[in-house]
Amino acid sequence: MDPQLEDWRSRGELFDYLGFEVFYRREGSGPTLLLVHGYPFSSFDWHDIWPALTERFTVIAPDMLGMGFSAKPTEYEYSVHDHADMHEALLAHLGVSECHVLAHDIGDSVVQELLSRNEERAEPPYSIKSITWLNGGMFIEAYKPRFMQTLTAKTPVGGLFAKFPSLFLSDRILRPAINEVFGPDTKPSDDLWRKLSEILSYNNGRLVLHKVGRFVNDRAHHRNRWVAAMRSTGVPMRLIDGPYDPNSGRHMADRYAELIPDADVVLLGEAIGHWPQIEDPQGVLRHFLEFVR
């Protein structure tokens, strides 16, 4: 294993979620901050801003089932609701009563579900102090998934690809597809890509990529409930968006500004794409800390 990844894994812990091992890192001191990563990678997405965050917060960053260093069962129906259940179980396990949240990509959908649950509960088991959203498909009508994602998540082709991963899910196929959503000058280096590729392969993760990717269907089914919670909540929220992102860039930020009352939106540099915490970590950190303060 790559030494940096091995160090990341060695500093984590394992949580039993209904018989499956969930990897998470917990470090730092101060108010609790929950980091909810994107698809298809892991908590390692936060590595560039991790040191600065742990100086100010007690940071909790799990890998969702099917991703990262967590279990990746093949006979499993992955969903946003199940990911939300796991996060709530982990917060309960750690005795967390309140937390700030920073989310990205599928993490946005998971946090939309967590927010909706708390808005509906008479006595929520924990309180959300603030939410910072990074690029993600929060509004399905504005979301523009790449062809590869649609093909694997919404058609039987995904299952076929999983039967021949060395052919259809190799780096030769996946790297160009993922590079599409990065900015023109901020695409993963060869070294970073090797790490991301290793994360994808860990626990035979490429075999479940298509199943985990079906969260896009949950976005359509639960859109109105999630948006209603976002429009009515009293939880402070900020969107930090990489506008170059073809999936959920400037067009998603514009839709957010249309739908959310008194919307707090920060656009990063014009050439920043879908992974702001990797492409512009200092920009994300600056705007996040400013918001939380």
Tab-separated table of N, CA and C in Angstrom, residues 202-271:
chain	number	residue	atom	x	y	z
A	202	TYR	N	-9.320	-1.155	-3.173
A	202	TYR	CA	-9.276	-1.751	-1.836
A	202	TYR	C	-10.560	-2.543	-1.567
A	203	ASN	N	-10.438	-3.732	-1.023
A	203	ASN	CA	-11.592	-4.612	-0.757
A	203	ASN	C	-12.423	-4.878	-2.010
A	204	ASN	N	-11.761	-4.941	-3.175
A	204	ASN	CA	-12.464	-5.208	-4.445
A	204	ASN	C	-13.559	-4.183	-4.716
A	205	GLY	N	-13.253	-2.926	-4.415
A	205	GLY	CA	-14.262	-1.882	-4.516
A	205	GLY	C	-14.789	-1.617	-5.908
A	206	ARG	N	-14.007	-1.932	-6.946
A	206	ARG	CA	-14.488	-1.661	-8.301
A	206	ARG	C	-15.715	-2.513	-8.645
A	207	LEU	N	-15.876	-3.631	-7.941
A	207	LEU	CA	-17.011	-4.519	-8.215
A	207	LEU	C	-18.343	-3.914	-7.768
A	208	VAL	N	-18.298	-2.912	-6.887
A	208	VAL	CA	-19.547	-2.337	-6.382
A	208	VAL	C	-19.718	-0.872	-6.789
A	209	LEU	N	-18.839	-0.365	-7.651
A	209	LEU	CA	-18.937	1.039	-8.053
A	209	LEU	C	-20.315	1.375	-8.610
A	210	HIS	N	-20.844	0.481	-9.445
A	210	HIS	CA	-22.139	0.763	-10.064
A	210	HIS	C	-23.269	0.752	-9.046
A	211	LYS	N	-23.168	-0.114	-8.033
A	211	LYS	CA	-24.212	-0.174	-7.011
A	211	LYS	C	-24.180	1.063	-6.118
A	212	VAL	N	-22.982	1.458	-5.701
A	212	VAL	CA	-22.875	2.661	-4.884
A	212	VAL	C	-23.349	3.874	-5.681
A	213	GLY	N	-23.064	3.878	-6.979
A	213	GLY	CA	-23.431	5.008	-7.829
A	213	GLY	C	-24.922	5.194	-8.037
A	214	ARG	N	-25.718	4.250	-7.593
A	214	ARG	CA	-27.169	4.390	-7.766
A	214	ARG	C	-27.784	5.427	-6.850
A	215	PHE	N	-26.960	6.087	-6.033
A	215	PHE	CA	-27.486	7.175	-5.199
A	215	PHE	C	-28.121	8.273	-6.042
A	216	VAL	N	-27.756	8.356	-7.325
A	216	VAL	CA	-28.365	9.391	-8.179
A	216	VAL	C	-29.871	9.186	-8.278
A	217	ASN	N	-30.335	7.940	-8.170
A	217	ASN	CA	-31.768	7.674	-8.198
A	217	ASN	C	-32.446	8.191	-6.932
A	218	ASP	N	-31.766	8.092	-5.788
A	218	ASP	CA	-32.317	8.634	-4.543
A	218	ASP	C	-32.500	10.140	-4.634
A	219	ARG	N	-31.615	10.815	-5.343
A	219	ARG	CA	-31.734	12.261	-5.490
A	219	ARG	C	-33.033	12.644	-6.180
A	220	ALA	N	-33.448	11.848	-7.131
A	220	ALA	CA	-34.710	12.140	-7.817
A	220	ALA	C	-35.909	11.820	-6.922
A	221	HIS	N	-35.857	10.678	-6.241
A	221	HIS	CA	-36.998	10.233	-5.436
A	221	HIS	C	-37.259	11.128	-4.229
A	222	HIS	N	-36.220	11.688	-3.642
A	222	HIS	CA	-36.374	12.425	-2.384
A	222	HIS	C	-36.147	13.919	-2.539
A	223	ARG	N	-36.075	14.391	-3.755
A	223	ARG	CA	-35.750	15.789	-4.018
A	223	ARG	C	-36.633	16.754	-3.253
A	224	ASN	N	-37.925	16.603	-3.330
A	224	ASN	CA	-38.819	17.605	-2.735
A	224	ASN	C	-38.724	17.636	-1.211
A	225	ARG	N	-38.614	16.469	-0.588
A	225	ARG	CA	-38.492	16.428	0.867
A	225	ARG	C	-37.204	17.097	1.307
A	226	TRP	N	-36.116	16.796	0.622
A	226	TRP	CA	-34.827	17.368	0.979
A	226	TRP	C	-34.823	18.879	0.776
A	227	VAL	N	-35.362	19.329	-0.327
A	227	VAL	CA	-35.352	20.770	-0.605
A	227	VAL	C	-36.264	21.507	0.376
A	228	ALA	N	-37.375	20.893	0.729
A	228	ALA	CA	-38.269	21.524	1.717
A	228	ALA	C	-37.531	21.742	3.035
A	229	ALA	N	-36.739	20.760	3.458
A	229	ALA	CA	-35.983	20.904	4.706
A	229	ALA	C	-34.957	22.021	4.584
A	230	MET	N	-34.279	22.109	3.462
A	230	MET	CA	-33.274	23.145	3.263
A	230	MET	C	-33.894	24.541	3.251
A	231	ARG	N	-35.119	24.648	2.743
A	231	ARG	CA	-35.769	25.959	2.650
A	231	ARG	C	-36.359	26.424	3.979
A	232	SER	N	-36.627	25.478	4.873
A	232	SER	CA	-37.295	25.842	6.127
A	232	SER	C	-36.377	25.823	7.342
A	233	THR	N	-35.205	25.231	7.222
A	233	THR	CA	-34.343	25.038	8.387
A	233	THR	C	-33.804	26.355	8.938
A	234	GLY	N	-33.489	26.311	10.219
A	234	GLY	CA	-32.796	27.427	10.844
A	234	GLY	C	-31.306	27.186	10.960
A	235	VAL	N	-30.825	26.036	10.464
A	235	VAL	CA	-29.396	25.725	10.515
A	235	VAL	C	-28.657	26.623	9.517
A	236	PRO	N	-27.626	27.334	9.943
A	236	PRO	CA	-26.855	28.150	8.997
A	236	PRO	C	-26.195	27.267	7.939
A	237	MET	N	-26.240	27.721	6.666
A	237	MET	CA	-25.699	26.924	5.570
A	237	MET	C	-24.900	27.813	4.627
A	238	ARG	N	-23.843	27.274	4.108
A	238	ARG	CA	-23.063	27.951	3.063
A	238	ARG	C	-22.715	26.940	1.979
A	239	LEU	N	-22.786	27.355	0.729
A	239	LEU	CA	-22.316	26.554	-0.400
A	239	LEU	C	-21.012	27.153	-0.905
A	240	ILE	N	-19.961	26.316	-0.946
A	240	ILE	CA	-18.692	26.690	-1.555
A	240	ILE	C	-18.558	25.852	-2.822
A	241	ASP	N	-18.516	26.500	-3.964
A	241	ASP	CA	-18.681	25.785	-5.234
A	241	ASP	C	-17.527	26.060	-6.189
A	242	GLY	N	-17.041	24.976	-6.806
A	242	GLY	CA	-16.101	25.102	-7.913
A	242	GLY	C	-16.894	25.279	-9.198
A	243	PRO	N	-16.890	26.457	-9.809
A	243	PRO	CA	-17.816	26.749	-10.914
A	243	PRO	C	-17.520	26.009	-12.212
A	244	TYR	N	-16.303	25.487	-12.376
A	244	TYR	CA	-15.948	24.824	-13.630
A	244	TYR	C	-16.563	23.429	-13.739
A	245	ASP	N	-16.994	22.883	-12.636
A	245	ASP	CA	-17.542	21.532	-12.548
A	245	ASP	C	-18.706	21.341	-13.518
A	246	PRO	N	-18.608	20.414	-14.496
A	246	PRO	CA	-19.722	20.201	-15.427
A	246	PRO	C	-20.926	19.528	-14.775
A	247	ASN	N	-20.707	18.806	-13.662
A	247	ASN	CA	-21.802	18.125	-12.966
A	247	ASN	C	-22.640	19.088	-12.134
A	248	SER	N	-21.965	19.844	-11.297
A	248	SER	CA	-22.686	20.651	-10.298
A	248	SER	C	-21.925	21.934	-9.995
A	249	GLY	N	-21.512	22.615	-11.044
A	249	GLY	CA	-20.729	23.826	-10.892
A	249	GLY	C	-21.575	25.077	-10.780
A	250	ARG	N	-21.250	26.084	-11.552
A	250	ARG	CA	-21.946	27.372	-11.453
A	250	ARG	C	-23.456	27.224	-11.598
A	251	HIS	N	-23.897	26.341	-12.473
A	251	HIS	CA	-25.333	26.164	-12.678
A	251	HIS	C	-26.013	25.655	-11.406
A	252	MET	N	-25.324	24.808	-10.631
A	252	MET	CA	-25.906	24.329	-9.378
A	252	MET	C	-25.916	25.452	-8.343
A	253	ALA	N	-24.861	26.254	-8.319
A	253	ALA	CA	-24.818	27.391	-7.399
A	253	ALA	C	-25.935	28.387	-7.718
A	254	ASP	N	-26.197	28.590	-8.997
A	254	ASP	CA	-27.290	29.489	-9.385
A	254	ASP	C	-28.635	28.943	-8.915
A	255	ARG	N	-28.819	27.648	-9.047
A	255	ARG	CA	-30.085	27.039	-8.608
A	255	ARG	C	-30.217	27.122	-7.090
A	256	TYR	N	-29.115	26.930	-6.385
A	256	TYR	CA	-29.109	27.057	-4.922
A	256	TYR	C	-29.555	28.463	-4.539
A	257	ALA	N	-29.022	29.465	-5.222
A	257	ALA	CA	-29.370	30.856	-4.913
A	257	ALA	C	-30.842	31.144	-5.198
A	258	GLU	N	-31.411	30.462	-6.176
A	258	GLU	CA	-32.826	30.647	-6.498
A	258	GLU	C	-33.739	30.028	-5.436
A	259	LEU	N	-33.333	28.889	-4.884
A	259	LEU	CA	-34.224	28.101	-4.036
A	259	LEU	C	-34.080	28.374	-2.543
A	260	ILE	N	-32.878	28.706	-2.088
A	260	ILE	CA	-32.622	28.791	-0.654
A	260	ILE	C	-32.753	30.241	-0.183
A	261	PRO	N	-33.600	30.501	0.793
A	261	PRO	CA	-33.751	31.872	1.287
A	261	PRO	C	-32.428	32.412	1.839
A	262	ASP	N	-32.125	33.666	1.500
A	262	ASP	CA	-30.894	34.314	1.974
A	262	ASP	C	-29.675	33.429	1.720
A	263	ALA	N	-29.599	32.897	0.528
A	263	ALA	CA	-28.555	31.931	0.191
A	263	ALA	C	-27.163	32.516	0.364
A	264	ASP	N	-26.309	31.748	1.025
A	264	ASP	CA	-24.901	32.106	1.230
A	264	ASP	C	-24.093	31.236	0.268
A	265	VAL	N	-23.612	31.851	-0.818
A	265	VAL	CA	-22.904	31.112	-1.862
A	265	VAL	C	-21.550	31.751	-2.101
A	266	VAL	N	-20.502	30.911	-2.119
A	266	VAL	CA	-19.151	31.363	-2.441
A	266	VAL	C	-18.689	30.591	-3.668
A	267	LEU	N	-18.320	31.321	-4.720
A	267	LEU	CA	-17.738	30.688	-5.895
A	267	LEU	C	-16.220	30.795	-5.817
A	268	LEU	N	-15.568	29.668	-6.025
A	268	LEU	CA	-14.111	29.645	-6.053
A	268	LEU	C	-13.627	30.124	-7.424
A	269	GLY	N	-12.344	29.984	-7.707
A	269	GLY	CA	-11.804	30.435	-8.983
A	269	GLY	C	-12.494	29.790	-10.172
A	270	GLU	N	-12.536	30.503	-11.277
A	270	GLU	CA	-13.273	30.056	-12.462
A	270	GLU	C	-12.830	28.685	-12.964
A	271	ALA	N	-11.593	28.292	-12.702
A	271	ALA	CA	-11.070	27.029	-13.226
A	271	ALA	C	-11.088	25.899	-12.200
